[in-house]
Structures are given as C-alpha cells and as structure tokens.
C-alpha cells in the first residue's frame, strides 16, 4: 500500500508521521533545511518559494515553539500566514473539524499546519482536502510530532555529523510522548547504531524492542557512554491515574543532573523538545549547561519547518 503522505509520483505531499518515510526523504528534508539556515544572518530573511500561497496555522492545543516557528518559517518563505484563534473560532460553537477545514479551503488555503489533541486528526484532514492542498502535522495526541523529530535529527547531525556511530538515549515519559515515537522512527531509519529508551516501567510502552530500541529502567545504566540524551517532559495532561509516586521521587531516579550526565560520553549533547519542567526531569544546571543544545533545537526548527513546507508545497497535485 502506498504511504498516504506520498502522492502518486512518490513525492511528499503531506507530513503526518516519520514512520514509514525513507532515509532518502528524511535526508532530503535535512539537506534542504541546511540551505535555509544561513538566511537567519541576512538582513532580508526571506525567499519567494511560497509567494502567493496561504498557510493556515490551526493549533487546537497550546504551543509556544512549534506554532511560532511555523509562523516564522512560512513568513520567511513569503507565504500569507493566517493563525486561526481556536478559542474564538466557531469550533467553540460545535463546528466539526472537517467543516472548519472545508470553510478554510473555500478561502483558498494551500497548506494547513495542524496541532490537535486527537491522534489522527491531521491524517483525517489530509484525506479530505483537495489534491493541491497540503497538511503538516504539528503534533497529534500521543501519535506523532514529525517536525520536532526532524529538527531533533537536524540538531544531532549538526553537532555529531554522522548518525551511524551514535548511541542516543530517549529518557522519561515515553508512553505519552509523540516526540519519542517520531524520534525513534527517524533515528532507526537514519541508521543510528543504538537507540535506548530509559524510564520507569509505568511510562514505557510495550513494543519498544520490536522498534529496535534497548530498554532500561535504571538511568545510571542507560546513560553509560551515550552520545546524545533526549529528555522528555512528564505529560501529566495525558496521564490517566497516578503513574508515579511524586515528581520529587521522579527527579531522584530519572531527573538529569550533572552527576548522571557525567556517565555519558564527555562530548554528549543534551536535548529537550520543550516545554521543560526544571527540577522534575532536568536540573537547571544541565538545561543551561555547556552540553545543552536545547535552544539550538528551537532555532533549527525554523529552517526545518521551512524545508518541510517548501517540499510538500512543491509536490505535484
Ligand atoms: N516542542 C514543542 O512541541 O513545543 P510547543 O508545545 O511549545 O510547540
């Protein structure tokens, strides 16, 4: 069966998930992003690739980084950008998601950037839009956050050059994390030597080993000699019932402190998709320390989102 993100010519026409995307496609996105990074140092930070196109940002869930960097990216591509304020939109009066999309499509939308608490919402939209309209998933439920994974891959490649010799640890609430899922698919496709998942049993989903991941419940063991650490937030908003004794206890066992970071390689980089909960999953001294590349991730997010939007918008209808 054809990947629903690809058109009949095999071009990426929507970005819904990193699962099933080839190494060639992932690398093409990272290479394209690389060409956009130097734009940030120019007086005029714009290219005309999406001139005349209308990009609609639809964030049904809160966001700081993703929403803002998508907006900056679309503007740098010279698109007209519309941010629908969901709280004052007719969605609050009961209008269905697909009716909202149909109405915005009637306003000649070319590209929808969608964040939604329901897993599968961007895919549903992609199935209903016209062939010339593109959908980019900005995070859906627990399912996927593909542009976060791509900017994470970009950051790793920038600092480590080559994926093939790396050991990457993903730490924390993996069960509820769309970022973890998207990162694991991207890391394995890009040929990382070893992907580790570290967390308490209650926050580790089943099936990780089948995805090619080594699982650890002891953080001191799991961090030994790793090149990259990706810390995750406890996603309390997606937890049903108490899965942890307390955040204090969690920090003691799974919080990234300077002592725990010392178990990794001396040039290990520390990443976090944000938002961070300091003192819960990461100590401030590590978040702000010299091995942290957390703010670099945010900056690279602009170029990566420019790459994704320009590539999908360039796919034939
Ligand atoms: N990483 C991330 O998705 O952050 P926001 O929720 O602020 O967009």
PDB file of N, CA, C and O and ligand atoms in Angstrom, residues 62-66 115 145 148 273-274, ligand 1:
ATOM      1  N   UNK A  62      -2.278  23.929  22.991  1.00  0.00           N
ATOM      2  CA  UNK A  62      -1.312  25.008  23.243  1.00  0.00           C
ATOM      3  C   UNK A  62       0.059  24.728  22.636  1.00  0.00           C
ATOM      4  O   UNK A  62       0.440  23.572  22.465  1.00  0.00           O
ATOM      5  N   UNK A  63       0.760  25.789  22.344  1.00  0.00           N
ATOM      6  CA  UNK A  63       2.113  25.652  21.787  1.00  0.00           C
ATOM      7  C   UNK A  63       2.829  26.998  21.894  1.00  0.00           C
ATOM      8  O   UNK A  63       2.215  28.042  21.706  1.00  0.00           O
ATOM      9  N   UNK A  64       4.105  26.944  22.169  1.00  0.00           N
ATOM     10  CA  UNK A  64       4.950  28.142  22.083  1.00  0.00           C
ATOM     11  C   UNK A  64       5.906  27.998  20.910  1.00  0.00           C
ATOM     12  O   UNK A  64       5.886  28.778  19.951  1.00  0.00           O
ATOM     13  N   UNK A  65       6.742  26.957  20.940  1.00  0.00           N
ATOM     14  CA  UNK A  65       7.800  26.790  19.945  1.00  0.00           C
ATOM     15  C   UNK A  65       7.265  26.435  18.555  1.00  0.00           C
ATOM     16  O   UNK A  65       7.616  27.067  17.547  1.00  0.00           O
ATOM     17  N   UNK A  66       6.423  25.407  18.496  1.00  0.00           N
ATOM     18  CA  UNK A  66       6.006  24.891  17.188  1.00  0.00           C
ATOM     19  C   UNK A  66       5.195  25.926  16.424  1.00  0.00           C
ATOM     20  O   UNK A  66       5.457  26.206  15.251  1.00  0.00           O
ATOM     21  N   UNK A 115      -2.147  21.212  14.803  1.00  0.00           N
ATOM     22  CA  UNK A 115      -1.888  20.542  16.084  1.00  0.00           C
ATOM     23  C   UNK A 115      -3.238  20.220  16.712  1.00  0.00           C
ATOM     24  O   UNK A 115      -4.134  21.072  16.754  1.00  0.00           O
ATOM     25  N   UNK A 145       4.893  13.733  16.153  1.00  0.00           N
ATOM     26  CA  UNK A 145       5.299  15.148  16.092  1.00  0.00           C
ATOM     27  C   UNK A 145       6.495  15.179  15.118  1.00  0.00           C
ATOM     28  O   UNK A 145       7.638  15.357  15.517  1.00  0.00           O
ATOM     29  N   UNK A 148       9.130  18.044  14.953  1.00  0.00           N
ATOM     30  CA  UNK A 148      10.023  18.049  16.127  1.00  0.00           C
ATOM     31  C   UNK A 148      11.116  16.999  15.921  1.00  0.00           C
ATOM     32  O   UNK A 148      12.298  17.259  16.162  1.00  0.00           O
ATOM     33  N   UNK A 273      12.695  18.701  23.855  1.00  0.00           N
ATOM     34  CA  UNK A 273      11.808  19.381  22.891  1.00  0.00           C
ATOM     35  C   UNK A 273      11.123  20.608  23.492  1.00  0.00           C
ATOM     36  O   UNK A 273      10.636  21.470  22.756  1.00  0.00           O
ATOM     37  N   UNK A 274      11.081  20.688  24.838  1.00  0.00           N
ATOM     38  CA  UNK A 274      10.339  21.757  25.491  1.00  0.00           C
ATOM     39  C   UNK A 274       8.840  21.469  25.433  1.00  0.00           C
ATOM     40  O   UNK A 274       8.399  20.701  24.578  1.00  0.00           O
TER      41      UNK A 274
HETATM   42  N1  LIG B   1       8.250  21.009  21.392  1.00  0.00           N
HETATM   43  C1  LIG B   1       7.009  21.513  21.274  1.00  0.00           C
HETATM   44  O1  LIG B   1       6.148  20.952  20.597  1.00  0.00           O
HETATM   45  O2  LIG B   1       6.801  22.661  21.980  1.00  0.00           O
HETATM   46  P1  LIG B   1       5.453  23.508  21.929  1.00  0.00           P
HETATM   47  O3  LIG B   1       4.385  22.683  22.586  1.00  0.00           O
HETATM   48  O4  LIG B   1       5.751  24.788  22.676  1.00  0.00           O
HETATM   49  O5  LIG B   1       5.122  23.758  20.492  1.00  0.00           O
END
